[in-house]
XYZ file of C-alpha atoms in Angstrom:
196
model
C 11.036 14.050 -13.886
C 7.846 15.400 -15.402
C 4.731 13.475 -16.497
C 3.463 14.572 -19.917
C 0.670 13.972 -22.396
C -0.569 15.648 -25.574
C -4.206 16.643 -25.920
C -6.912 19.187 -26.580
C -8.378 21.693 -24.174
C -12.171 21.581 -23.929
C -13.818 24.980 -24.555
C -15.968 26.516 -21.835
C -19.210 26.234 -23.803
C -18.671 22.482 -24.263
C -17.839 22.066 -20.567
C -21.140 23.783 -19.751
C -22.924 21.197 -21.905
C -21.387 18.402 -19.814
C -22.415 19.883 -16.466
C -25.517 17.747 -15.922
C -23.722 14.500 -16.772
C -21.284 14.589 -13.880
C -23.614 13.253 -11.214
C -25.830 10.332 -10.363
C -23.379 7.407 -9.950
C -22.333 6.307 -6.478
C -18.573 5.955 -6.074
C -17.724 8.025 -9.144
C -14.975 10.603 -8.823
C -16.258 13.228 -11.232
C -13.737 15.270 -13.197
C -13.698 18.970 -12.384
C -13.940 21.565 -15.164
C -10.168 22.119 -15.106
C -9.539 18.388 -15.537
C -11.626 17.932 -18.688
C -9.536 17.370 -21.822
C -9.173 15.005 -24.766
C -5.928 13.033 -24.744
C -4.178 12.534 -28.105
C -1.068 10.734 -26.835
C 0.303 9.777 -23.440
C 4.055 10.304 -23.048
C 4.600 9.466 -19.393
C 7.513 10.521 -17.212
C 10.562 12.068 -18.852
C 13.476 14.143 -17.493
C 12.571 17.820 -17.239
C 15.375 18.753 -19.627
C 13.542 16.930 -22.459
C 10.517 19.205 -22.223
C 11.803 21.807 -24.681
C 12.938 19.127 -27.179
C 9.470 17.559 -27.101
C 7.837 20.962 -27.607
C 10.180 21.693 -30.542
C 9.246 18.366 -32.152
C 5.505 18.862 -31.700
C 5.749 22.356 -33.179
C 6.634 20.787 -36.545
C 3.180 19.195 -36.811
C 0.768 20.998 -39.095
C -2.789 21.046 -37.822
C -5.666 21.648 -40.203
C -8.580 23.241 -38.283
C -11.645 21.046 -37.824
C -14.819 20.892 -35.745
C -15.577 18.168 -33.254
C -18.752 17.232 -31.420
C -19.096 15.133 -28.288
C -21.772 12.514 -28.804
C -22.979 9.677 -26.605
C -21.473 8.168 -23.461
C -19.721 4.916 -22.634
C -17.400 3.356 -20.076
C -14.108 1.519 -19.703
C -13.981 -1.597 -17.537
C -16.615 -4.228 -16.915
C -20.303 -3.885 -16.057
C -20.488 -3.529 -12.287
C -16.760 -2.681 -12.085
C -16.248 0.358 -14.320
C -12.894 2.141 -14.486
C -14.133 5.341 -16.118
C -17.187 7.017 -17.634
C -16.671 9.086 -20.771
C -18.234 11.094 -23.575
C -17.530 9.982 -27.138
C -16.808 11.885 -30.334
C -19.113 12.044 -33.360
C -16.570 12.252 -36.212
C -13.352 10.534 -35.146
C -11.378 10.867 -38.389
C -9.726 14.284 -37.815
C -8.736 13.273 -34.276
C -7.386 9.914 -35.434
C -5.318 11.708 -38.068
C -3.909 14.182 -35.546
C -3.229 11.356 -33.085
C -1.221 9.516 -35.749
C 0.837 12.646 -36.519
C 1.603 13.214 -32.843
C 2.505 9.574 -32.180
C 4.769 9.455 -35.241
C 6.616 12.625 -34.185
C 7.132 11.297 -30.662
C 8.315 7.905 -31.902
C 10.810 9.631 -34.217
C 12.282 11.189 -31.067
C 12.739 7.732 -29.612
C 9.959 8.051 -27.062
C 7.818 5.050 -26.145
C 4.169 5.824 -26.847
C 1.038 3.772 -26.299
C 0.214 1.522 -29.239
C -3.221 0.336 -28.121
C -6.223 1.374 -30.198
C -6.952 5.086 -29.848
C -10.510 5.906 -28.780
C -11.129 9.677 -28.799
C -13.061 10.554 -25.649
C -13.393 12.964 -22.751
C -13.221 11.284 -19.354
C -16.077 12.400 -17.090
C -15.468 10.208 -14.036
C -13.013 7.692 -12.640
C -13.457 4.900 -10.103
C -11.137 3.376 -7.544
C -9.948 -0.126 -8.444
C -12.070 -1.776 -5.779
C -15.224 0.142 -6.684
C -18.422 -1.477 -7.799
C -20.986 0.803 -9.368
C -24.296 0.579 -11.168
C -24.009 2.669 -14.310
C -26.849 1.330 -16.481
C -29.285 4.080 -15.563
C -26.612 6.769 -16.090
C -25.751 5.354 -19.537
C -29.413 5.258 -20.570
C -30.109 8.759 -19.298
C -27.170 10.313 -21.143
C -26.958 8.257 -24.351
C -28.474 11.115 -26.360
C -25.668 13.539 -25.443
C -24.682 15.766 -28.348
C -22.812 19.027 -27.834
C -22.513 22.019 -30.119
C -19.449 21.837 -32.423
C -16.140 23.141 -31.091
C -13.427 24.437 -33.425
C -9.992 22.852 -33.068
C -7.075 24.852 -34.433
C -4.414 23.966 -31.874
C -3.313 21.195 -29.550
C -1.377 21.267 -26.289
C 1.414 19.633 -24.332
C 0.166 19.035 -20.791
C 1.990 18.087 -17.626
C 0.171 16.189 -14.914
C 0.812 15.870 -11.224
C -0.953 13.068 -9.392
C -1.715 13.299 -5.691
C -3.730 11.081 -3.373
C -6.609 13.557 -3.587
C -6.646 14.735 -7.202
C -4.770 15.198 -10.468
C -3.510 18.599 -11.556
C -3.022 19.393 -15.258
C -1.021 22.304 -16.659
C -0.620 23.412 -20.277
C 3.129 23.618 -20.877
C 2.877 24.716 -24.528
C 0.245 25.102 -27.252
C 0.810 24.407 -30.956
C -0.772 26.131 -33.926
C 0.316 26.566 -37.564
C 3.782 25.074 -37.052
C 4.544 27.396 -34.156
C 4.233 27.127 -30.441
C 3.718 29.296 -27.432
C 5.376 28.300 -24.184
C 3.048 28.651 -21.209
C 4.885 27.353 -18.158
C 8.114 25.979 -19.674
C 11.093 27.596 -17.963
C 12.459 29.809 -20.716
C 14.277 33.162 -20.889
C 11.750 35.943 -20.281
C 12.160 37.346 -23.793
C 11.578 33.965 -25.450
C 7.994 32.777 -25.195
C 7.009 31.989 -28.771
C 8.831 29.870 -31.315
C 8.381 29.325 -35.036
C 10.120 26.561 -36.963
């Protein structure tokens, strides 16, 4: 079995702009640079043999390039018992549209996808279930966050491996202009790019 989700990689210059935010809250498990991403759809665990079929399906999605900006911070959970701290997105419409395309394609395959309201965000920190944390000062200090625009012209299929210490994310395939490039999918050596 393999655990999958669809999302966007965060460019290095945007990650640099988030550097000073990932500190200052006791009990927070701050995301490392290689963990930062923006999730478009969570797939969950599927048999490994379905990986190529999912990549083929996602390759049929046309993506129209757009810019996105991270703006402001917020949290999931309750005051005093947060689950995560995150950076928001200024213009959500292009991401909402892409999210809908991805979800529709996955549902057409017969996959169960999350139906709760989609909130585009980049997770900056997570907390253990039993954690209590004071985040008011952190929220106030970082509410004016606004990064430089980043150009989006592709999206990715990620796999994730959870351990007791950390989560590892790998890009299995990237999708651009109705084509995809396999990154770590086990394919014949001569076959690494596909166009539908």
